[in-house]
mmCIF file of C-alpha atoms and ligand atoms in Angstrom:
data_model
loop_
_atom_site.group_PDB
_atom_site.id
_atom_site.type_symbol
_atom_site.label_atom_id
_atom_site.label_comp_id
_atom_site.label_asym_id
_atom_site.label_seq_id
_atom_site.Cartn_x
_atom_site.Cartn_y
_atom_site.Cartn_z
ATOM 1 C CA UNK F 280 -28.393 190.366 -18.822
ATOM 2 C CA UNK F 281 -27.495 188.333 -15.743
ATOM 3 C CA UNK F 282 -30.463 185.983 -16.198
ATOM 4 C CA UNK F 283 -29.388 182.402 -16.786
ATOM 5 C CA UNK F 284 -31.869 181.386 -19.455
ATOM 6 C CA UNK F 285 -30.724 177.841 -19.997
ATOM 7 C CA UNK F 286 -30.723 176.931 -16.326
ATOM 8 C CA UNK F 287 -34.020 178.779 -15.768
ATOM 9 C CA UNK F 288 -35.805 176.906 -18.521
ATOM 10 C CA UNK F 289 -34.486 173.541 -17.349
ATOM 11 C CA UNK F 290 -35.657 174.240 -13.825
ATOM 12 C CA UNK F 291 -39.093 175.326 -15.020
ATOM 13 C CA UNK F 292 -39.478 172.038 -16.890
ATOM 14 C CA UNK F 293 -38.426 170.129 -13.761
ATOM 15 C CA UNK F 294 -40.986 172.096 -11.726
ATOM 16 C CA UNK F 295 -43.724 171.268 -14.226
ATOM 17 C CA UNK F 296 -42.909 167.584 -13.835
ATOM 18 C CA UNK F 297 -42.815 167.849 -10.054
ATOM 19 C CA UNK F 298 -46.224 169.531 -9.953
ATOM 20 C CA UNK F 299 -47.672 166.978 -12.374
ATOM 21 C CA UNK F 300 -46.459 164.115 -10.182
ATOM 22 C CA UNK F 301 -48.022 165.740 -7.157
ATOM 23 C CA UNK F 302 -51.437 166.547 -8.639
ATOM 24 C CA UNK F 303 -52.130 164.174 -11.566
ATOM 25 C CA UNK F 304 -53.436 160.644 -11.913
ATOM 26 C CA UNK F 305 -53.734 158.277 -14.882
ATOM 27 C CA UNK F 306 -56.573 160.414 -16.293
ATOM 28 C CA UNK F 307 -54.646 163.693 -16.248
ATOM 29 C CA UNK F 308 -54.183 166.730 -14.006
ATOM 30 C CA UNK F 309 -56.780 167.049 -11.225
ATOM 31 C CA UNK F 310 -56.293 170.535 -9.865
ATOM 32 C CA UNK F 311 -59.923 171.660 -10.047
ATOM 33 C CA UNK F 312 -60.335 174.879 -8.042
ATOM 34 C CA UNK F 313 -61.729 174.592 -4.508
ATOM 35 C CA UNK F 314 -60.687 170.944 -4.106
ATOM 36 C CA UNK F 315 -57.966 169.319 -1.954
ATOM 37 C CA UNK F 316 -55.817 168.582 -5.058
ATOM 38 C CA UNK F 317 -55.887 172.273 -5.953
ATOM 39 C CA UNK F 318 -54.892 173.150 -2.393
ATOM 40 C CA UNK F 319 -51.952 170.769 -2.759
ATOM 41 C CA UNK F 320 -50.826 172.755 -5.796
ATOM 42 C CA UNK F 321 -51.250 176.007 -3.849
ATOM 43 C CA UNK F 322 -49.221 174.688 -0.931
ATOM 44 C CA UNK F 323 -46.556 173.641 -3.408
ATOM 45 C CA UNK F 324 -46.528 177.155 -4.898
ATOM 46 C CA UNK F 325 -46.185 178.731 -1.461
ATOM 47 C CA UNK F 326 -43.238 176.527 -0.494
ATOM 48 C CA UNK F 327 -41.490 177.148 -3.825
ATOM 49 C CA UNK F 328 -41.967 180.912 -3.629
ATOM 50 C CA UNK F 329 -40.804 181.088 0.000
ATOM 51 C CA UNK F 330 -37.696 179.088 -0.877
ATOM 52 C CA UNK F 331 -36.955 181.887 -3.323
ATOM 53 C CA UNK F 332 -37.213 184.496 -0.590
ATOM 54 C CA UNK F 333 -40.657 185.766 -1.571
ATOM 55 C CA UNK F 334 -43.442 186.577 0.877
ATOM 56 C CA UNK F 335 -46.723 184.880 -0.018
ATOM 57 C CA UNK F 336 -50.086 186.394 0.847
ATOM 58 C CA UNK F 337 -53.620 185.506 -0.214
ATOM 59 C CA UNK F 338 -56.074 188.214 -1.218
ATOM 60 C CA UNK F 339 -59.814 188.251 -0.507
ATOM 61 C CA UNK F 340 -60.583 186.247 -3.659
ATOM 62 C CA UNK F 341 -58.098 183.480 -2.854
ATOM 63 C CA UNK F 342 -55.393 184.635 -5.284
ATOM 64 C CA UNK F 343 -51.864 183.906 -4.086
ATOM 65 C CA UNK F 344 -49.345 186.744 -4.429
ATOM 66 C CA UNK F 345 -45.642 185.972 -3.946
ATOM 67 C CA UNK F 346 -43.813 189.249 -3.459
ATOM 68 C CA UNK F 347 -40.121 189.971 -3.901
ATOM 69 C CA UNK F 348 -39.224 193.459 -2.780
ATOM 70 C CA UNK F 349 -37.369 195.514 -5.367
ATOM 71 C CA UNK F 350 -35.341 198.707 -5.284
ATOM 72 C CA UNK F 351 -38.475 200.669 -6.143
ATOM 73 C CA UNK F 352 -42.135 200.514 -5.234
ATOM 74 C CA UNK F 353 -43.160 200.146 -8.865
ATOM 75 C CA UNK F 354 -44.090 196.528 -9.414
ATOM 76 C CA UNK F 355 -44.249 194.033 -12.260
ATOM 77 C CA UNK F 356 -46.535 190.995 -11.898
ATOM 78 C CA UNK F 357 -46.112 187.654 -13.630
ATOM 79 C CA UNK F 358 -48.568 184.828 -13.363
ATOM 80 C CA UNK F 359 -51.337 182.513 -14.459
ATOM 81 C CA UNK F 360 -53.435 179.821 -12.741
ATOM 82 C CA UNK F 361 -52.739 176.463 -11.100
ATOM 83 C CA UNK F 362 -56.335 175.231 -11.299
ATOM 84 C CA UNK F 363 -57.370 173.100 -14.250
ATOM 85 C CA UNK F 364 -60.371 171.313 -15.725
ATOM 86 C CA UNK F 365 -61.083 167.745 -14.516
ATOM 87 C CA UNK F 366 -58.711 165.309 -16.271
ATOM 88 C CA UNK F 367 -56.838 168.326 -17.602
ATOM 89 C CA UNK F 368 -53.327 168.798 -18.928
ATOM 90 C CA UNK F 369 -50.134 169.621 -17.101
ATOM 91 C CA UNK F 370 -49.357 172.903 -18.870
ATOM 92 C CA UNK F 371 -52.507 175.033 -19.062
ATOM 93 C CA UNK F 372 -51.954 177.704 -16.411
ATOM 94 C CA UNK F 373 -49.175 175.813 -14.645
ATOM 95 C CA UNK F 374 -46.611 176.926 -17.233
ATOM 96 C CA UNK F 375 -47.331 180.592 -16.555
ATOM 97 C CA UNK F 376 -47.174 180.253 -12.771
ATOM 98 C CA UNK F 377 -43.922 178.314 -12.974
ATOM 99 C CA UNK F 378 -42.569 180.844 -15.478
ATOM 100 C CA UNK F 379 -43.359 183.531 -12.894
ATOM 101 C CA UNK F 380 -41.551 181.609 -10.142
ATOM 102 C CA UNK F 381 -38.598 181.338 -12.477
ATOM 103 C CA UNK F 382 -38.398 185.143 -12.698
ATOM 104 C CA UNK F 383 -38.131 185.280 -8.895
ATOM 105 C CA UNK F 384 -35.499 182.567 -8.967
ATOM 106 C CA UNK F 385 -33.258 184.540 -11.322
ATOM 107 C CA UNK F 386 -32.851 187.198 -8.615
ATOM 108 C CA UNK F 387 -32.711 184.807 -5.677
ATOM 109 C CA UNK F 388 -29.979 182.769 -7.359
ATOM 110 C CA UNK F 389 -27.757 185.821 -7.729
ATOM 111 C CA UNK F 390 -28.777 187.409 -4.449
ATOM 112 C CA UNK F 391 -29.690 190.591 -6.326
ATOM 113 C CA UNK F 392 -32.587 192.855 -5.472
ATOM 114 C CA UNK F 393 -34.693 193.428 -8.614
ATOM 115 C CA UNK F 394 -34.987 196.996 -9.839
ATOM 116 C CA UNK F 395 -38.781 196.783 -9.574
ATOM 117 C CA UNK F 396 -40.787 194.885 -6.996
ATOM 118 C CA UNK F 397 -41.842 191.548 -8.473
ATOM 119 C CA UNK F 398 -44.976 189.513 -7.892
ATOM 120 C CA UNK F 399 -45.607 185.935 -8.981
ATOM 121 C CA UNK F 400 -49.371 185.488 -8.884
ATOM 122 C CA UNK F 401 -51.445 182.326 -8.910
ATOM 123 C CA UNK F 402 -55.003 183.321 -9.824
ATOM 124 C CA UNK F 403 -57.825 181.369 -8.193
ATOM 125 C CA UNK F 404 -60.300 179.431 -10.330
ATOM 126 C CA UNK F 405 -59.521 180.543 -13.858
ATOM 127 C CA UNK F 406 -61.290 177.578 -15.428
ATOM 128 C CA UNK F 407 -64.637 177.850 -13.665
ATOM 129 C CA UNK F 408 -64.780 174.052 -13.854
ATOM 130 C CA UNK F 409 -66.919 173.645 -10.753
ATOM 131 C CA UNK F 410 -69.241 176.664 -10.749
ATOM 132 C CA UNK F 411 -69.156 177.685 -14.403
ATOM 133 C CA UNK F 412 -67.604 181.129 -13.900
ATOM 134 C CA UNK F 413 -64.280 181.663 -15.709
ATOM 135 C CA UNK F 414 -61.468 183.918 -14.464
ATOM 136 C CA UNK F 415 -62.962 184.213 -10.973
ATOM 137 C CA UNK F 416 -59.866 185.419 -9.120
ATOM 138 C CA UNK F 417 -58.551 187.743 -11.799
ATOM 139 C CA UNK F 418 -61.967 189.278 -12.418
ATOM 140 C CA UNK F 419 -62.305 189.917 -8.673
ATOM 141 C CA UNK F 420 -58.942 191.693 -8.850
ATOM 142 C CA UNK F 421 -59.872 193.647 -11.974
ATOM 143 C CA UNK F 422 -63.201 194.628 -10.439
ATOM 144 C CA UNK F 423 -65.353 193.115 -13.177
ATOM 145 C CA UNK F 424 -66.549 190.115 -11.167
ATOM 146 C CA UNK F 425 -70.317 189.808 -10.938
ATOM 147 C CA UNK F 426 -70.494 188.258 -7.494
ATOM 148 C CA UNK F 427 -74.303 188.102 -7.496
ATOM 149 C CA UNK F 428 -74.013 185.813 -10.527
ATOM 150 C CA UNK F 429 -72.064 183.338 -8.439
ATOM 151 C CA UNK F 430 -74.018 183.427 -5.197
ATOM 152 C CA UNK F 431 -76.176 180.392 -4.750
ATOM 153 C CA UNK F 432 -74.632 178.543 -7.712
ATOM 154 C CA UNK F 433 -74.208 174.847 -6.983
ATOM 155 C CA UNK F 434 -71.711 172.289 -8.261
ATOM 156 C CA UNK F 435 -72.704 168.825 -9.513
ATOM 157 C CA UNK F 436 -72.967 167.589 -5.916
ATOM 158 C CA UNK F 437 -75.228 170.390 -4.712
ATOM 159 C CA UNK F 438 -72.474 172.241 -2.834
ATOM 160 C CA UNK F 439 -72.963 176.002 -3.110
ATOM 161 C CA UNK F 440 -70.235 178.376 -4.242
ATOM 162 C CA UNK F 441 -70.303 180.067 -0.822
ATOM 163 C CA UNK F 442 -69.786 176.764 1.009
ATOM 164 C CA UNK F 443 -66.961 175.733 -1.311
ATOM 165 C CA UNK F 444 -64.936 178.952 -1.079
ATOM 166 C CA UNK F 445 -65.333 179.245 2.702
ATOM 167 C CA UNK F 446 -63.461 175.948 3.013
ATOM 168 C CA UNK F 447 -60.491 177.760 1.467
ATOM 169 C CA UNK F 448 -60.685 180.812 3.715
ATOM 170 C CA UNK F 449 -62.446 183.019 1.182
ATOM 171 C CA UNK F 450 -65.343 184.984 2.693
ATOM 172 C CA UNK F 451 -67.947 185.629 -0.032
ATOM 173 C CA UNK F 452 -68.825 189.056 1.369
ATOM 174 C CA UNK F 453 -65.174 190.189 1.147
ATOM 175 C CA UNK F 454 -64.336 188.915 -2.346
ATOM 176 C CA UNK F 455 -64.708 192.287 -4.023
ATOM 177 C CA UNK F 456 -61.954 193.695 -1.735
ATOM 178 C CA UNK F 457 -59.492 191.893 -4.020
ATOM 179 C CA UNK F 458 -59.849 194.837 -6.401
ATOM 180 C CA UNK F 459 -58.618 197.486 -3.937
ATOM 181 C CA UNK F 460 -55.926 195.070 -2.767
ATOM 182 C CA UNK F 461 -54.689 194.699 -6.343
ATOM 183 C CA UNK F 462 -54.781 198.469 -6.859
ATOM 184 C CA UNK F 463 -52.614 198.951 -3.766
ATOM 185 C CA UNK F 464 -49.838 196.830 -5.287
ATOM 186 C CA UNK F 465 -48.717 199.563 -7.661
ATOM 187 C CA UNK F 466 -48.502 197.287 -10.692
ATOM 188 C CA UNK F 467 -46.952 198.847 -13.781
ATOM 189 C CA UNK F 468 -47.225 195.676 -15.833
ATOM 190 C CA UNK F 469 -48.672 192.166 -15.932
ATOM 191 C CA UNK F 470 -47.139 189.387 -18.036
ATOM 192 C CA UNK F 471 -48.458 185.901 -18.644
ATOM 193 C CA UNK F 472 -46.860 182.929 -20.365
ATOM 194 C CA UNK F 473 -49.373 180.324 -21.561
ATOM 195 C CA UNK F 474 -49.654 177.440 -23.972
ATOM 196 C CA UNK F 475 -51.497 178.302 -27.166
ATOM 197 C CA UNK F 476 -54.190 175.597 -26.763
ATOM 198 C CA UNK F 477 -54.662 175.646 -30.518
ATOM 199 C CA UNK F 478 -52.863 174.454 -33.678
ATOM 200 C CA UNK F 479 -51.788 177.769 -35.267
ATOM 201 C CA UNK F 480 -48.159 177.957 -34.098
ATOM 202 C CA UNK F 481 -47.481 174.314 -34.838
ATOM 203 C CA UNK F 482 -48.975 174.713 -38.293
ATOM 204 C CA UNK F 483 -46.792 177.695 -39.076
ATOM 205 C CA UNK F 484 -43.696 175.963 -37.699
ATOM 206 C CA UNK F 485 -43.265 178.409 -34.812
ATOM 207 C CA UNK F 486 -42.575 177.704 -31.148
ATOM 208 C CA UNK F 487 -43.277 180.988 -29.379
ATOM 209 C CA UNK F 488 -45.385 184.066 -30.183
ATOM 210 C CA UNK F 489 -46.153 187.490 -28.830
ATOM 211 C CA UNK F 490 -49.878 187.709 -28.077
ATOM 212 C CA UNK F 491 -51.145 191.218 -28.800
ATOM 213 C CA UNK F 492 -54.718 190.834 -27.603
ATOM 214 C CA UNK F 493 -57.667 188.579 -27.054
ATOM 215 C CA UNK F 494 -60.682 188.087 -29.248
ATOM 216 C CA UNK F 495 -64.035 189.516 -28.313
ATOM 217 C CA UNK F 496 -66.991 187.177 -28.065
ATOM 218 C CA UNK F 497 -70.623 187.435 -29.137
ATOM 219 C CA UNK F 498 -72.494 184.458 -27.704
ATOM 220 C CA UNK F 499 -76.167 183.790 -28.282
ATOM 221 C CA UNK F 500 -78.707 181.028 -28.315
ATOM 222 C CA UNK F 501 -81.136 180.913 -31.231
ATOM 223 C CA UNK F 502 -84.476 179.183 -31.006
ATOM 224 C CA UNK F 503 -86.137 178.085 -34.242
ATOM 225 C CA UNK F 504 -89.823 177.268 -33.971
ATOM 226 C CA UNK F 505 -91.691 175.407 -36.712
ATOM 227 C CA UNK F 506 -94.277 172.678 -36.513
ATOM 228 C CA UNK F 507 -93.788 169.074 -35.408
ATOM 229 C CA UNK F 508 -95.381 166.647 -37.865
ATOM 230 C CA UNK F 509 -95.330 163.004 -38.934
ATOM 231 C CA UNK F 510 -92.109 161.940 -40.659
ATOM 232 C CA UNK F 511 -94.013 159.625 -43.002
ATOM 233 C CA UNK F 512 -97.086 161.539 -43.989
ATOM 234 C CA UNK F 513 -95.872 165.143 -44.295
ATOM 235 C CA UNK F 514 -94.514 166.084 -47.786
ATOM 236 C CA UNK F 515 -91.082 167.744 -47.780
ATOM 237 C CA UNK F 516 -92.279 171.012 -49.334
ATOM 238 C CA UNK F 517 -94.994 171.460 -46.730
ATOM 239 C CA UNK F 518 -92.848 170.977 -43.640
ATOM 240 C CA UNK F 519 -91.830 173.604 -41.110
ATOM 241 C CA UNK F 520 -88.646 171.845 -40.052
ATOM 242 C CA UNK F 521 -86.896 173.817 -37.310
ATOM 243 C CA UNK F 522 -83.764 171.680 -37.489
ATOM 244 C CA UNK F 523 -83.247 172.339 -41.204
ATOM 245 C CA UNK F 524 -83.423 176.092 -40.585
ATOM 246 C CA UNK F 525 -80.814 175.706 -37.836
ATOM 247 C CA UNK F 526 -78.621 173.511 -40.044
ATOM 248 C CA UNK F 527 -78.778 175.973 -42.953
ATOM 249 C CA UNK F 528 -77.855 178.776 -40.548
ATOM 250 C CA UNK F 529 -74.921 176.804 -39.147
ATOM 251 C CA UNK F 530 -73.463 176.297 -42.631
ATOM 252 C CA UNK F 531 -73.837 180.020 -43.317
ATOM 253 C CA UNK F 532 -72.062 180.836 -40.021
ATOM 254 C CA UNK F 533 -69.074 178.932 -41.350
ATOM 255 C CA UNK F 534 -69.040 181.166 -44.453
ATOM 256 C CA UNK F 535 -69.156 184.247 -42.214
ATOM 257 C CA UNK F 536 -66.217 182.931 -40.198
ATOM 258 C CA UNK F 537 -64.176 182.305 -43.356
ATOM 259 C CA UNK F 538 -65.043 185.732 -44.777
ATOM 260 C CA UNK F 539 -63.749 187.533 -41.671
ATOM 261 C CA UNK F 540 -60.891 185.120 -40.942
ATOM 262 C CA UNK F 541 -62.563 184.598 -37.567
ATOM 263 C CA UNK F 542 -64.438 181.780 -35.820
ATOM 264 C CA UNK F 543 -68.125 180.955 -35.459
ATOM 265 C CA UNK F 544 -69.104 177.859 -33.514
ATOM 266 C CA UNK F 545 -72.391 176.065 -33.051
ATOM 267 C CA UNK F 546 -71.508 173.962 -30.031
ATOM 268 C CA UNK F 547 -74.970 173.040 -28.823
ATOM 269 C CA UNK F 548 -77.925 171.679 -30.754
ATOM 270 C CA UNK F 549 -81.178 170.583 -29.163
ATOM 271 C CA UNK F 550 -84.130 169.354 -31.191
ATOM 272 C CA UNK F 551 -87.639 168.780 -29.968
ATOM 273 C CA UNK F 552 -89.338 166.473 -29.678
ATOM 274 C CA UNK F 553 -86.154 164.488 -30.462
ATOM 275 C CA UNK F 554 -87.987 161.499 -31.901
ATOM 276 C CA UNK F 555 -86.903 159.535 -35.008
ATOM 277 C CA UNK F 556 -90.320 159.698 -36.680
ATOM 278 C CA UNK F 557 -91.201 163.341 -35.987
ATOM 279 C CA UNK F 558 -90.187 166.420 -37.995
ATOM 280 C CA UNK F 559 -88.537 168.683 -35.364
ATOM 281 C CA UNK F 560 -90.895 171.491 -34.393
ATOM 282 C CA UNK F 561 -88.220 173.205 -32.345
ATOM 283 C CA UNK F 562 -84.468 173.519 -32.559
ATOM 284 C CA UNK F 563 -82.267 175.537 -30.220
ATOM 285 C CA UNK F 564 -78.620 176.152 -31.108
ATOM 286 C CA UNK F 565 -75.799 178.144 -29.561
ATOM 287 C CA UNK F 566 -73.662 180.509 -31.592
ATOM 288 C CA UNK F 567 -70.255 181.675 -30.368
ATOM 289 C CA UNK F 568 -68.534 184.263 -32.619
ATOM 290 C CA UNK F 569 -65.028 185.565 -31.963
ATOM 291 C CA UNK F 570 -62.558 187.963 -33.502
ATOM 292 C CA UNK F 571 -60.088 190.640 -32.421
ATOM 293 C CA UNK F 572 -61.595 193.500 -34.465
ATOM 294 C CA UNK F 573 -64.600 195.114 -32.766
ATOM 295 C CA UNK F 574 -66.097 196.325 -36.064
ATOM 296 C CA UNK F 575 -65.755 192.876 -37.608
ATOM 297 C CA UNK F 576 -67.330 191.338 -34.539
ATOM 298 C CA UNK F 577 -70.341 193.625 -34.902
ATOM 299 C CA UNK F 578 -70.630 192.911 -38.633
ATOM 300 C CA UNK F 579 -70.323 189.170 -38.058
ATOM 301 C CA UNK F 580 -73.192 189.316 -35.606
ATOM 302 C CA UNK F 581 -75.341 191.347 -38.021
ATOM 303 C CA UNK F 582 -74.637 188.920 -40.860
ATOM 304 C CA UNK F 583 -75.518 185.995 -38.607
ATOM 305 C CA UNK F 584 -78.867 187.651 -37.937
ATOM 306 C CA UNK F 585 -79.467 188.045 -41.674
ATOM 307 C CA UNK F 586 -78.684 184.423 -42.511
ATOM 308 C CA UNK F 587 -80.901 183.234 -39.684
ATOM 309 C CA UNK F 588 -83.776 185.380 -41.010
ATOM 310 C CA UNK F 589 -83.241 183.898 -44.457
ATOM 311 C CA UNK F 590 -83.083 180.319 -43.153
ATOM 312 C CA UNK F 591 -86.232 180.860 -41.101
ATOM 313 C CA UNK F 592 -88.013 182.201 -44.184
ATOM 314 C CA UNK F 593 -86.793 179.330 -46.380
ATOM 315 C CA UNK F 594 -88.171 176.752 -43.961
ATOM 316 C CA UNK F 595 -91.340 178.487 -42.826
ATOM 317 C CA UNK F 596 -90.236 178.813 -39.191
ATOM 318 C CA UNK F 597 -89.587 181.668 -36.778
ATOM 319 C CA UNK F 598 -86.310 182.458 -35.034
ATOM 320 C CA UNK F 599 -85.743 184.134 -31.662
ATOM 321 C CA UNK F 600 -82.363 185.306 -30.371
ATOM 322 C CA UNK F 601 -81.270 185.270 -26.752
ATOM 323 C CA UNK F 602 -77.963 186.884 -25.772
ATOM 324 C CA UNK F 603 -75.724 184.796 -23.527
ATOM 325 C CA UNK F 604 -72.835 187.260 -23.323
ATOM 326 C CA UNK F 605 -70.775 189.875 -25.117
ATOM 327 C CA UNK F 606 -67.097 190.325 -24.308
ATOM 328 C CA UNK F 607 -65.395 193.170 -26.203
ATOM 329 C CA UNK F 608 -62.023 192.415 -27.852
ATOM 330 C CA UNK F 609 -59.106 193.360 -25.633
ATOM 331 C CA UNK F 610 -55.902 194.697 -27.113
ATOM 332 C CA UNK F 611 -52.808 194.478 -24.929
ATOM 333 C CA UNK F 612 -50.372 197.294 -24.159
ATOM 334 C CA UNK F 613 -48.455 198.697 -27.162
ATOM 335 C CA UNK F 614 -45.168 199.172 -25.330
ATOM 336 C CA UNK F 615 -45.214 195.709 -23.745
ATOM 337 C CA UNK F 616 -46.141 194.215 -27.126
ATOM 338 C CA UNK F 617 -42.973 195.783 -28.559
ATOM 339 C CA UNK F 618 -40.849 194.333 -25.746
ATOM 340 C CA UNK F 619 -42.538 190.956 -26.148
ATOM 341 C CA UNK F 620 -41.998 190.904 -29.912
ATOM 342 C CA UNK F 621 -38.326 191.713 -29.349
ATOM 343 C CA UNK F 622 -37.971 188.933 -26.772
ATOM 344 C CA UNK F 623 -39.561 186.400 -29.139
ATOM 345 C CA UNK F 624 -37.304 187.444 -31.992
ATOM 346 C CA UNK F 625 -34.164 187.337 -29.876
ATOM 347 C CA UNK F 626 -35.038 183.829 -28.741
ATOM 348 C CA UNK F 627 -36.344 182.281 -31.946
ATOM 349 C CA UNK F 628 -34.790 184.531 -34.615
ATOM 350 C CA UNK F 629 -38.141 185.076 -36.285
ATOM 351 C CA UNK F 630 -41.199 187.212 -35.617
ATOM 352 C CA UNK F 631 -44.458 185.600 -34.498
ATOM 353 C CA UNK F 632 -47.545 187.508 -33.415
ATOM 354 C CA UNK F 633 -51.079 186.357 -32.857
ATOM 355 C CA UNK F 634 -54.164 187.078 -30.833
ATOM 356 C CA UNK F 635 -55.780 184.743 -28.363
ATOM 357 C CA UNK F 636 -59.135 183.127 -29.073
ATOM 358 C CA UNK F 637 -59.651 181.849 -25.519
ATOM 359 C CA UNK F 638 -60.007 184.192 -22.555
ATOM 360 C CA UNK F 639 -57.237 184.288 -19.966
ATOM 361 C CA UNK F 640 -56.531 185.991 -16.640
ATOM 362 C CA UNK F 641 -54.418 188.449 -18.636
ATOM 363 C CA UNK F 642 -57.553 189.691 -20.390
ATOM 364 C CA UNK F 643 -58.997 190.689 -17.022
ATOM 365 C CA UNK F 644 -55.750 192.340 -15.940
ATOM 366 C CA UNK F 645 -55.456 194.211 -19.235
ATOM 367 C CA UNK F 646 -58.410 196.401 -18.266
ATOM 368 C CA UNK F 647 -56.434 197.668 -15.240
ATOM 369 C CA UNK F 648 -52.717 197.316 -15.862
ATOM 370 C CA UNK F 649 -50.503 197.370 -19.012
ATOM 371 C CA UNK F 650 -50.476 193.706 -20.017
ATOM 372 C CA UNK F 651 -49.044 191.323 -22.573
ATOM 373 C CA UNK F 652 -49.064 187.548 -23.077
ATOM 374 C CA UNK F 653 -46.712 185.081 -24.690
ATOM 375 C CA UNK F 654 -47.788 181.757 -26.202
ATOM 376 C CA UNK F 655 -45.851 178.521 -26.554
ATOM 377 C CA UNK F 656 -47.015 176.022 -29.169
ATOM 378 C CA UNK F 657 -49.313 173.141 -28.208
ATOM 379 C CA UNK F 658 -48.672 169.831 -29.935
ATOM 380 C CA UNK F 659 -51.660 168.936 -32.090
ATOM 381 C CA UNK F 660 -53.359 172.030 -30.647
ATOM 382 C CA UNK F 661 -54.690 169.815 -27.851
ATOM 383 C CA UNK F 662 -55.591 171.211 -24.444
ATOM 384 C CA UNK F 663 -57.962 170.627 -21.532
ATOM 385 C CA UNK F 664 -57.140 166.929 -21.796
ATOM 386 C CA UNK F 665 -54.482 164.495 -20.690
ATOM 387 C CA UNK F 666 -52.864 164.625 -24.149
ATOM 388 C CA UNK F 667 -51.998 168.322 -23.748
ATOM 389 C CA UNK F 668 -48.299 168.429 -24.610
ATOM 390 C CA UNK F 669 -45.441 170.677 -25.682
ATOM 391 C CA UNK F 670 -42.048 169.051 -26.334
ATOM 392 C CA UNK F 671 -39.366 170.069 -23.811
ATOM 393 C CA UNK F 672 -37.288 171.784 -26.479
ATOM 394 C CA UNK F 673 -40.168 174.097 -27.329
ATOM 395 C CA UNK F 674 -41.095 174.653 -23.691
ATOM 396 C CA UNK F 675 -37.490 175.676 -23.163
ATOM 397 C CA UNK F 676 -37.732 178.234 -25.960
ATOM 398 C CA UNK F 677 -40.933 179.550 -24.409
ATOM 399 C CA UNK F 678 -39.534 179.954 -20.905
ATOM 400 C CA UNK F 679 -36.340 181.503 -22.231
ATOM 401 C CA UNK F 680 -38.270 183.997 -24.347
ATOM 402 C CA UNK F 681 -40.432 184.832 -21.325
ATOM 403 C CA UNK F 682 -37.369 185.395 -19.139
ATOM 404 C CA UNK F 683 -35.951 187.693 -21.817
ATOM 405 C CA UNK F 684 -39.204 189.654 -21.668
ATOM 406 C CA UNK F 685 -39.130 189.735 -17.859
ATOM 407 C CA UNK F 686 -35.593 191.081 -17.927
ATOM 408 C CA UNK F 687 -36.634 193.891 -20.264
ATOM 409 C CA UNK F 688 -39.668 194.817 -18.195
ATOM 410 C CA UNK F 689 -38.049 194.685 -14.769
ATOM 411 C CA UNK F 690 -34.920 196.544 -15.825
ATOM 412 C CA UNK F 691 -36.255 199.303 -18.038
HETATM 413 ZN ZN1 ZN M 921 -55.295 178.650 -18.845
#
């Protein structure tokens, strides 16, 4: 291997700091997609990539592709996203884009043409922070983007999606062309380095892991309807308390999650009429269930329906389900998983494999191109906030493991 891992990792950490200085304030990183701060980050990416001899183009969905010509047409893409949530952290997305730049740099530094053509890609609007649609750019490239869903959506200031993207040279009517443009790039693989954004690696004392897939999601809202009544005069046994049915269900969802070693989250609760002295006649909750096994995911959803029926019966209320979305679990590519596992073991001398709970651009790409991800631990599991942090020593292990993986993929 001619890659210089130590130097590469140090430079990636310097780049992360440089980008943070350019696009953060005292509240955190401010690279929300379709804003001037985000554009600053994109300009920074373009300059960095061009310094490394790459040619940067922007596709119809606003994704930036930095291309380094290889000896063959077959291409390997590396990337992630430079956008972030408001008051976000410095690593979410940025680490993967900078890791991708570092792959380019390994060849530029030596003046060697890579065996395969290499792309470093910066996906547009992964977070959906402004218009509520996650993985915009990568889903346009994968062809799964529901553009009608986005048309007419407004941000908090009443600016429409169409108006916002036009300011960054994206024409709404051409966005879906990003799919054919991606197809034309002849990608044989896509690799993404990302922080874990959870506490699992830290808790198991590991720094880096091979990510073999991403959890599927079943997301619903459940509306319990009982009868509002006076909090003083209505006896407990005679109430039709919609909140209690929801609360009982929520506790049962936790048991389901534990049984399947998965996660079930009630993140939203709304009671009506929301008055101290009135028994709630209505309660609407959200339920987000995730796991990697499609059969488990189905069973978890069925069991959730059963416990809701029981809770409704116990409290004399009715329950109505409304689907928000279903995302099937996505397993990554077997061969790339093997290479990724090997890279992690070479770097850290121990195996570490996990699946991702959150969605990532890689999950979109995995439907089109052999894909794998690598996670680096997140201190305290914190992310999407200013406190998001990974100690330099562990970041270094992550970048070095990723470069080992890149070397395997580009040179096989
Ligand atoms: Zn991310």
